[in-house]
Coordinates of C-alpha atoms in Angstrom, one line a residue:
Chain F
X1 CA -4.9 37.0 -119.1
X2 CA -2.2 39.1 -120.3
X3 CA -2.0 42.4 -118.3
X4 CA 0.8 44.6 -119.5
X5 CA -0.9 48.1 -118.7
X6 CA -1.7 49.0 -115.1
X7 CA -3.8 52.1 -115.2
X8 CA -4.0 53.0 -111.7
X9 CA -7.3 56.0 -110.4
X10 CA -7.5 57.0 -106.7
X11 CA -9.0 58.7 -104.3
X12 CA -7.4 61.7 -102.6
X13 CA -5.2 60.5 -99.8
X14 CA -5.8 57.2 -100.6
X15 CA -1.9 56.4 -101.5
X16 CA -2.9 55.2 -105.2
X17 CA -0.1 57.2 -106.4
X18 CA 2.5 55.6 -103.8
X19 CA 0.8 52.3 -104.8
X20 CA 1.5 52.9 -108.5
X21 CA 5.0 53.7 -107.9
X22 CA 6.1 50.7 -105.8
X23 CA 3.9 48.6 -108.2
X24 CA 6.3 49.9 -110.9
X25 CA 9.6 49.3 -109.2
X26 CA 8.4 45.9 -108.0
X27 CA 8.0 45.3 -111.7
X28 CA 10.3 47.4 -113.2
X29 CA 8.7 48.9 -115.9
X30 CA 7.8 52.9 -116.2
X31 CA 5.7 54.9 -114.5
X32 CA 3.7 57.8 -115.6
X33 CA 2.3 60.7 -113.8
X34 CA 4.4 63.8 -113.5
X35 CA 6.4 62.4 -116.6
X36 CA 3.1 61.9 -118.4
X37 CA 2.4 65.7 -117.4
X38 CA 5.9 66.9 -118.8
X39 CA 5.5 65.1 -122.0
X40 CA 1.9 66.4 -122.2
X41 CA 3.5 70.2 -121.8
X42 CA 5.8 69.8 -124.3
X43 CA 3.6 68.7 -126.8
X44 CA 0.8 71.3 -126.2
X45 CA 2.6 74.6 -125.6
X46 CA 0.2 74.5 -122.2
X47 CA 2.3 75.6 -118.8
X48 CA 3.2 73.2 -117.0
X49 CA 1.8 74.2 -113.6
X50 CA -1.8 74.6 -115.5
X51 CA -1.8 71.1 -117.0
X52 CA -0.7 69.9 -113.4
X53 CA -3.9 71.9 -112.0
X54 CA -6.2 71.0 -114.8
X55 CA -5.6 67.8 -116.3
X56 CA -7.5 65.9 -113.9
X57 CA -9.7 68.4 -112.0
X58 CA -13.6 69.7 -113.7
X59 CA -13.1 71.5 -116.2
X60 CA -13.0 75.1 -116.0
X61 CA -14.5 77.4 -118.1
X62 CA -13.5 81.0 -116.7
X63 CA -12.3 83.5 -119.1
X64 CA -8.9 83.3 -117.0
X65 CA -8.7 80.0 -117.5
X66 CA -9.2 80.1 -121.8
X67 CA -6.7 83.6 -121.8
X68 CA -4.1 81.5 -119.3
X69 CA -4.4 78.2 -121.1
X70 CA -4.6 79.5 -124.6
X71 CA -0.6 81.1 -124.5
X72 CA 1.4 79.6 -126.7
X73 CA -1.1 77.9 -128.9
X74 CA -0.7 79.5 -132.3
X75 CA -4.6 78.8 -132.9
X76 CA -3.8 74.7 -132.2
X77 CA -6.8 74.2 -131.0
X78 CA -9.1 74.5 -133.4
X79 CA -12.0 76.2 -131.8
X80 CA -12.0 73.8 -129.0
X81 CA -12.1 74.8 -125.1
X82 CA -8.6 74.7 -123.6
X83 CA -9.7 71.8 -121.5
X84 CA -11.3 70.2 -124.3
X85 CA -8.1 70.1 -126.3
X86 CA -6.0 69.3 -123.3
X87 CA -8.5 66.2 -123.2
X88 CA -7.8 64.9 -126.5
X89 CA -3.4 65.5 -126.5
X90 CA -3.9 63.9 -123.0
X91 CA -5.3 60.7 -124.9
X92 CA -3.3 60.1 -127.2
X93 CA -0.2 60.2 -125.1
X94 CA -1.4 57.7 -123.2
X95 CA -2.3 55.8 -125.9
X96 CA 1.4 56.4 -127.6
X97 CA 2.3 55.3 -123.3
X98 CA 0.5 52.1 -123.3
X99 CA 1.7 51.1 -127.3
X100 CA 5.7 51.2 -126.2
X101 CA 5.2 48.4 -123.8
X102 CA 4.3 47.5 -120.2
X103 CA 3.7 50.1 -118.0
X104 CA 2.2 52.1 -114.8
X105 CA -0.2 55.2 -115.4
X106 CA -1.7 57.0 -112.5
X107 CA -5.3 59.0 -112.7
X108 CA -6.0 61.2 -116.3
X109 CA -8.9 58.8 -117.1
X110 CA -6.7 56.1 -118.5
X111 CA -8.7 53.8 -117.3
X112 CA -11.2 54.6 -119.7
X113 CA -8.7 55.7 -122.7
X114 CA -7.6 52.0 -122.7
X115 CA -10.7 50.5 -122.4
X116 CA -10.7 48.3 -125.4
X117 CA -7.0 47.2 -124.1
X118 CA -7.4 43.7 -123.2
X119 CA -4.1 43.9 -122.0
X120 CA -4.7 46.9 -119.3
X121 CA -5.2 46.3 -115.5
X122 CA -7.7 48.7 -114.2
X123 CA -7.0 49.7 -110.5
X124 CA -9.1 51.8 -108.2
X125 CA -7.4 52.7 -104.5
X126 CA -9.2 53.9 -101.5
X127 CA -9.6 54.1 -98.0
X128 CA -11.7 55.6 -95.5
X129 CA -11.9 59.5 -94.7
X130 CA -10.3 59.9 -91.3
X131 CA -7.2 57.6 -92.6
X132 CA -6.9 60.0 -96.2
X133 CA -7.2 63.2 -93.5
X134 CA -4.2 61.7 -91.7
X135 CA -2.1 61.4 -94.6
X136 CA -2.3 64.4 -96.7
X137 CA -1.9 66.6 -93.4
X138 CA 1.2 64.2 -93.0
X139 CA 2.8 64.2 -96.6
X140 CA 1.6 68.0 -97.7
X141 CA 1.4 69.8 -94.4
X142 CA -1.7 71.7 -93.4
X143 CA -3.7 74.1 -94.7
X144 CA -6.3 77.0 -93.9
X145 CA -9.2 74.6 -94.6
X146 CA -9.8 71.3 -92.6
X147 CA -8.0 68.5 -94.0
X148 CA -11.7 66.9 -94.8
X149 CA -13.0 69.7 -96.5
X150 CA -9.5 69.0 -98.4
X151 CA -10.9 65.9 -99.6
X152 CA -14.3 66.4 -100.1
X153 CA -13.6 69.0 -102.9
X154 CA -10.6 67.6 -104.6
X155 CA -12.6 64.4 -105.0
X156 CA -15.6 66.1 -106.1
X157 CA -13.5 68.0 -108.6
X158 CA -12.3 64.5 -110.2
X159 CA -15.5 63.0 -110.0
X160 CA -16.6 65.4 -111.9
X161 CA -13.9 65.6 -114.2
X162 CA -14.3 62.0 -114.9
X163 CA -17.7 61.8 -115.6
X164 CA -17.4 65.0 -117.9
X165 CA -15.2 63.3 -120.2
X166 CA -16.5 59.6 -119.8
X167 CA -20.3 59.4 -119.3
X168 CA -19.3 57.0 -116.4
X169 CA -19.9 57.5 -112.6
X170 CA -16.3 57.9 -110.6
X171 CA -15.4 55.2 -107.9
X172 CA -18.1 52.5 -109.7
X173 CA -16.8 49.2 -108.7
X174 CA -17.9 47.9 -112.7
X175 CA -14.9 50.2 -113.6
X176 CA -12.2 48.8 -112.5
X177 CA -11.0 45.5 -112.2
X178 CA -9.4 45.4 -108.8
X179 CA -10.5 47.7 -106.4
X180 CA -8.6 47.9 -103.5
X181 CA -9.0 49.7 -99.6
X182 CA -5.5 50.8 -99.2
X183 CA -6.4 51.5 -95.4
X184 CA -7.6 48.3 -94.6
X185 CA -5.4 46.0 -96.8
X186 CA -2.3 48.3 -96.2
X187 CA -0.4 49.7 -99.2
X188 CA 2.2 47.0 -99.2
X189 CA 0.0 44.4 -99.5
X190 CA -1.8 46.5 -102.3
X191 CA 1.2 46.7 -104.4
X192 CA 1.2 42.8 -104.3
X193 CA -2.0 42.3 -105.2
X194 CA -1.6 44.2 -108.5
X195 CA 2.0 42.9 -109.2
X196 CA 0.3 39.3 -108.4
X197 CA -2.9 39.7 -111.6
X198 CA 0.2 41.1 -113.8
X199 CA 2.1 38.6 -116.5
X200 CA 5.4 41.0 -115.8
X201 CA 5.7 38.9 -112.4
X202 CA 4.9 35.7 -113.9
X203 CA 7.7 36.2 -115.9
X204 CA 10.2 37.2 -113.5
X205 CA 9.6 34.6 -110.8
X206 CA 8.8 32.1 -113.5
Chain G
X1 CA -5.0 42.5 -89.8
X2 CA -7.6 40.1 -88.5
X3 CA -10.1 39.2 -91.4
X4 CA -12.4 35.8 -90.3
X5 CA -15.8 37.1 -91.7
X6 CA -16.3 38.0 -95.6
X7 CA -19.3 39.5 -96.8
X8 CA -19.7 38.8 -100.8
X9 CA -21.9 41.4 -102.3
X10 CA -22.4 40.9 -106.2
X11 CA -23.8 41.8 -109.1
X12 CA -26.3 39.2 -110.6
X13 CA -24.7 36.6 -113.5
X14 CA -21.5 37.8 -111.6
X15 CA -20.6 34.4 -110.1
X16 CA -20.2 35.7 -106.6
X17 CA -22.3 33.3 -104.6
X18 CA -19.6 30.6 -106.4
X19 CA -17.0 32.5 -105.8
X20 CA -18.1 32.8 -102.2
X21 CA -18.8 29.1 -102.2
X22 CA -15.1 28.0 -102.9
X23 CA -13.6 30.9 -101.1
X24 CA -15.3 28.8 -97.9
X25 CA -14.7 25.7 -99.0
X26 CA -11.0 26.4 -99.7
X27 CA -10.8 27.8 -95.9
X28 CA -13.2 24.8 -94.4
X29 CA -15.5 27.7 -92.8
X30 CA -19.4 28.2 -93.6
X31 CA -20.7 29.0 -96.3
X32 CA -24.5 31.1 -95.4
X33 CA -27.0 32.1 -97.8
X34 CA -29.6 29.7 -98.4
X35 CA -29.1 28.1 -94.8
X36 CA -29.1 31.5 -94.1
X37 CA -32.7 32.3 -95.6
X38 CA -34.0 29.2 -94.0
X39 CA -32.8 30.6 -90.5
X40 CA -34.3 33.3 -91.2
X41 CA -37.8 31.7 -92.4
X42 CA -37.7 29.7 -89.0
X43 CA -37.2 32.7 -86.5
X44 CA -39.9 34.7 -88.6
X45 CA -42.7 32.6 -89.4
X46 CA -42.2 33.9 -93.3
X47 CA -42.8 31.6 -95.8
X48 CA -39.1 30.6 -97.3
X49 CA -40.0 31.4 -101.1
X50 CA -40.7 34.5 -99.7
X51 CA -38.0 35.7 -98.2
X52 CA -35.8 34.2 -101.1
X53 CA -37.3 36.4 -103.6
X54 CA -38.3 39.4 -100.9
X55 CA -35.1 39.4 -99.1
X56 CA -32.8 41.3 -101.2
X57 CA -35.1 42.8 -103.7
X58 CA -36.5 46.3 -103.3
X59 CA -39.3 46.8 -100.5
X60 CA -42.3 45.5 -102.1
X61 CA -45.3 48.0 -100.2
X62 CA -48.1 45.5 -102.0
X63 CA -51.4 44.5 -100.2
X64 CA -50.2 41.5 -101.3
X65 CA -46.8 41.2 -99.7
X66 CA -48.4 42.5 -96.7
X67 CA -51.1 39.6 -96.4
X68 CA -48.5 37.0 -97.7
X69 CA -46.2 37.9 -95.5
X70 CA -48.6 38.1 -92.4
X71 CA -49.4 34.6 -92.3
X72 CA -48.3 33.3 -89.0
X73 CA -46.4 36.4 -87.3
X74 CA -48.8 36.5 -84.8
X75 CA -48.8 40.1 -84.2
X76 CA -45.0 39.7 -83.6
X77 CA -44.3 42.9 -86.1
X78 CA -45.3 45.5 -84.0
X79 CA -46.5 48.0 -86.6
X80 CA -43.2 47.5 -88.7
X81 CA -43.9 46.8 -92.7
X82 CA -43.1 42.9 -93.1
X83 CA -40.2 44.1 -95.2
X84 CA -38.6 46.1 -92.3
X85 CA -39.3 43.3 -89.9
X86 CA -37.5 40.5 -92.0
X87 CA -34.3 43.5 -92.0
X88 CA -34.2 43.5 -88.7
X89 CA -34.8 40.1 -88.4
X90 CA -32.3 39.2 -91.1
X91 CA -29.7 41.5 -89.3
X92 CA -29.8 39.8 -86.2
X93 CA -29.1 36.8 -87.4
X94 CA -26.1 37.6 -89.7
X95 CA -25.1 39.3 -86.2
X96 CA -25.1 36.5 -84.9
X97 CA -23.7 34.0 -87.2
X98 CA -20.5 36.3 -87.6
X99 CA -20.1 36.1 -83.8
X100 CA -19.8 32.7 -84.2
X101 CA -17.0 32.5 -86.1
X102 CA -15.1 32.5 -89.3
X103 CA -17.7 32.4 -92.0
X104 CA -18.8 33.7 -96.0
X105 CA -21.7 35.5 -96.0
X106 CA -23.3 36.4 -99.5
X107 CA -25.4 38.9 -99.9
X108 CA -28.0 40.6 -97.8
X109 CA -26.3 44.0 -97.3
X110 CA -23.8 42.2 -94.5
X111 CA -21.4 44.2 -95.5
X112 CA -23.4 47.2 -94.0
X113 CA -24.4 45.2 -90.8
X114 CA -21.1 44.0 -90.1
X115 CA -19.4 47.2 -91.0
X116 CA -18.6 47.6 -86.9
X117 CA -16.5 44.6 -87.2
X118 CA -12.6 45.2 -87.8
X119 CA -12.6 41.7 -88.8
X120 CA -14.6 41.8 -91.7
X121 CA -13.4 41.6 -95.1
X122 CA -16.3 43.3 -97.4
X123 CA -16.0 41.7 -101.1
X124 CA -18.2 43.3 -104.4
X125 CA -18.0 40.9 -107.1
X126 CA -18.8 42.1 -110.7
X127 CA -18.4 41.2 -114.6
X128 CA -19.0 43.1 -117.8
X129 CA -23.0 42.5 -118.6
X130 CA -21.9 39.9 -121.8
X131 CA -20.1 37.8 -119.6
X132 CA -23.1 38.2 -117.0
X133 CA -25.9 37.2 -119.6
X134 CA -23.8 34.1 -120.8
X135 CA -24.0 32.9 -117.4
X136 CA -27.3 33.3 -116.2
X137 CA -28.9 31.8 -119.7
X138 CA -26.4 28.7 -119.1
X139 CA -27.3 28.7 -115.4
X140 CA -30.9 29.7 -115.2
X141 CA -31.9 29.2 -118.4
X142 CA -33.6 31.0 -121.2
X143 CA -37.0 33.2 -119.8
X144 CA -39.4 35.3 -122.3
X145 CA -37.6 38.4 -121.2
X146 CA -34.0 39.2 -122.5
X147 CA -30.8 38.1 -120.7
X148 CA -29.8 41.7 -120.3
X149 CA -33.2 43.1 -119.3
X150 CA -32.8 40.1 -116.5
X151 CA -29.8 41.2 -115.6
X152 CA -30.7 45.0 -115.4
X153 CA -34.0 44.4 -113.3
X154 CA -32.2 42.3 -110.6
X155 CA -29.3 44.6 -109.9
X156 CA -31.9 47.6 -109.9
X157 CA -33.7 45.7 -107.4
X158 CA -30.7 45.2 -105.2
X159 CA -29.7 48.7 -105.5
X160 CA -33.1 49.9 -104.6
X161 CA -33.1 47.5 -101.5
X162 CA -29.0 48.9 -100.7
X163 CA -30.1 52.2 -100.7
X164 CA -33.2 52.1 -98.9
X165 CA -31.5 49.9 -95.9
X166 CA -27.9 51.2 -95.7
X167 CA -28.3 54.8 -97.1
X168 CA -25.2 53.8 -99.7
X169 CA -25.1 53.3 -103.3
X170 CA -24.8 50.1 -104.2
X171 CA -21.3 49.0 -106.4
X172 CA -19.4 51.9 -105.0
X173 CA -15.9 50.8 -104.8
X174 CA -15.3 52.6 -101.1
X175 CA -18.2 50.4 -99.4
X176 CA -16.1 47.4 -99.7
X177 CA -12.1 46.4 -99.2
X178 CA -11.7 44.7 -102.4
X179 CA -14.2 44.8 -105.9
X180 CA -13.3 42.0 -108.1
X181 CA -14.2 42.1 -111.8
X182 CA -14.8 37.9 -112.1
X183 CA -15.1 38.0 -116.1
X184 CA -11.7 39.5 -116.3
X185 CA -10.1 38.0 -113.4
X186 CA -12.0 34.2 -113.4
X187 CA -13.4 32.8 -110.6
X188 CA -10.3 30.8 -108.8
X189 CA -8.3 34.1 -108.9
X190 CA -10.9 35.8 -107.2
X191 CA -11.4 33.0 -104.6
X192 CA -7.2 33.1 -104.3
X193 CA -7.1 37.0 -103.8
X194 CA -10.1 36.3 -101.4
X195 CA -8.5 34.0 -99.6
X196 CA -5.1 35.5 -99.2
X197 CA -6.3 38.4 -97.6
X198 CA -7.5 36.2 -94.8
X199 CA -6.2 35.2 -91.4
X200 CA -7.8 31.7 -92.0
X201 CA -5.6 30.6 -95.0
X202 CA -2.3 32.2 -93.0
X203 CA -2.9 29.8 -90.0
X204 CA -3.2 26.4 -92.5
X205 CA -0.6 27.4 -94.9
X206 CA 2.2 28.5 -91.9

């Protein structure tokens, strides 16, 4: 086994992100997930704030969305939709991610980008609904819907997402390697789980 | 965190009755799963080949199930199909075997049964469907039909039997605390990870 990748997918609320963080400092090597959205920005013309919306949500295909997303494109996109094209600059900056050494990437599908990685740890994180509610009211405050509601769309909106772009079903144990209940095993103990099946640990406590 | 029970749900060829089988004999707890069957054949009357091969397979509505089964119940069904009344039958008796004490449970939709216990670690264990025919042909043998049709027609049998008991999809990560992919991670990692996240090993290693 040599796991140098850790892609890392999650359920809203379920602390995956947290979880891929600490896993990275623990390991010291980078992390991706705003970063990854920065770099993606850059290198499609796409605003920021859009990529942030779209990139991992189902894919829209309102005329506000095309007008919005196509600024700046310079006719880039060769007839594709704008989340089409998104798609495929997504993949292969995760692909250029995972090529410059060991690292941590958080949702985007990367999971299935790096499939035929032999080197890549796939991680699922999540944790029952009452304990998700509880923490996104906590870390992003309330809002005019109920916090379950909150949940129920944002993961229906990456479920669908995923299985738009990768014929697979989201949340499928076969998917991932390790799938973890971050509210039952606690996220510390999470973070060691992952660091544990990882080669980067073996060589810094070796 | 106060985990003495696991349940081991797996896919077919994964290896997670052996998994579950060294994961008890690593803690020195029970192991049930064919003692368990024969438990259940005792308190039912059923014959035990039946209940190996009805069990955990999807509800079999046949004239013939019904008359095999029948034999000897004496009338103790009340109305129920014999499939329903070896679930309620089996259910009971996982019931009580986790009151018992610190046991490995495979199979049998414990996870479901026992999913009112906080003590209750819930384990899926899967491989890649290469990995899965390789086994079963070097286990079970070669049969006229294909390793991979074998492997498909079992785990669409315990999905249909999941689904029809529990109301869950079978292999959804969120049904269980921790998925395990056993091609990628082996068997004795699994069993360690397994372990670890146990009360049982805490108490012999401190």
């Amino acid at each position: 086994m040599d796991n140098r990748i850790i892609t890392i997918s999650r359920e809203f609320g379920s602390g995956g992100r947290t979880i891929g963080k600490m896993t990275a400092e623990k390991l010291g090597i980078p992390y991706y997930d705003k970063e990854l959205i920065k770099k993606v920005a850059v290198e499609t013309g796409f605003d920021e704030s859009y990529i942030e919306k779209q990139g991992e949500d189902a894919p829209s295909k309102s005329i506000f969305g095309y007008a919005f997303a196509a600024r700046g494109m310079n006719g880039a996109m060769n007839g594709m939709s704008a989340d089409d094209f998104l798609w495929v600059i997504q993949r292969n900056v995760i692909l250029d991610l995972a090529e410059k050494g060991p690292c941590v990437i958080v949702g985007r599908c990367a999971d299935y980008i790096l499939k035929e990685r032999a080197d890549c740890l796939n991680v699922f994180v999540h944790a029952d609904a009452d304990i998700r509610a509880e923490r996104i009211v906590r870390l992003y405050g309330e809002s005019e819907k109920s916090p379950l509601k909150r949940l129920e769309e944002k993961d229906k909106k990456r479920s669908v997402y995923y299985r738009y772009y990768t014929g697979r079903e989201w949340g499928m144990a076969a998917n991932y390697d390790i799938a973890l209940n971050s509210g039952k095993l606690g996220l510390e103990r999470c973070v060691e789980l992952i660091a544990e099946l990882t080669d980067i640990q073996k060589a810094l406590t070796s």
